[in-house]
């Protein structure tokens, strides 16, 4: 399973960014895709996920500012970061939960991070 993210960068406070991630998982059923983030000194946390039935979960502190969307046919997940504040500065990681066809154990997979920096 490989996850390739793009779209990070430097943006001024109040601006927006859209992160994209393509999940390559031949032979796997992808059950959930999403995004996590990590700031120095803290553990990585899931920010938003979307299931194949379109059920979304976004951490309450971000709800309303950031939105997640996905295209399971293309195995692509997006994170729209809106009204960015300096506290959103972090490395953002693409995430997928997938299970090999014919198996039952779901694995959690992370891609390489993409840096988002919000300047004040």
XYZ file of C-alpha atoms in Angstrom, residues 1-5 21-26 28 30 75 94 96 109-112:
20
model
C 0.000 0.000 0.000
C 1.447 3.329 -1.016
C 0.090 6.781 -0.371
C 1.285 9.804 -2.314
C 0.308 13.197 -0.965
C -3.526 11.966 -1.822
C -3.665 8.984 -4.114
C -3.807 5.573 -2.493
C -2.249 2.750 -4.439
C -3.323 -0.572 -2.984
C -3.676 -3.303 -5.569
C -6.679 -4.417 -1.139
C -9.686 0.497 0.990
C -8.776 6.075 -4.400
C -2.274 10.838 4.238
C -5.699 4.710 4.682
C -1.158 2.871 6.448
C 0.455 6.278 6.374
C 2.117 8.180 3.586
C 5.042 10.529 3.783
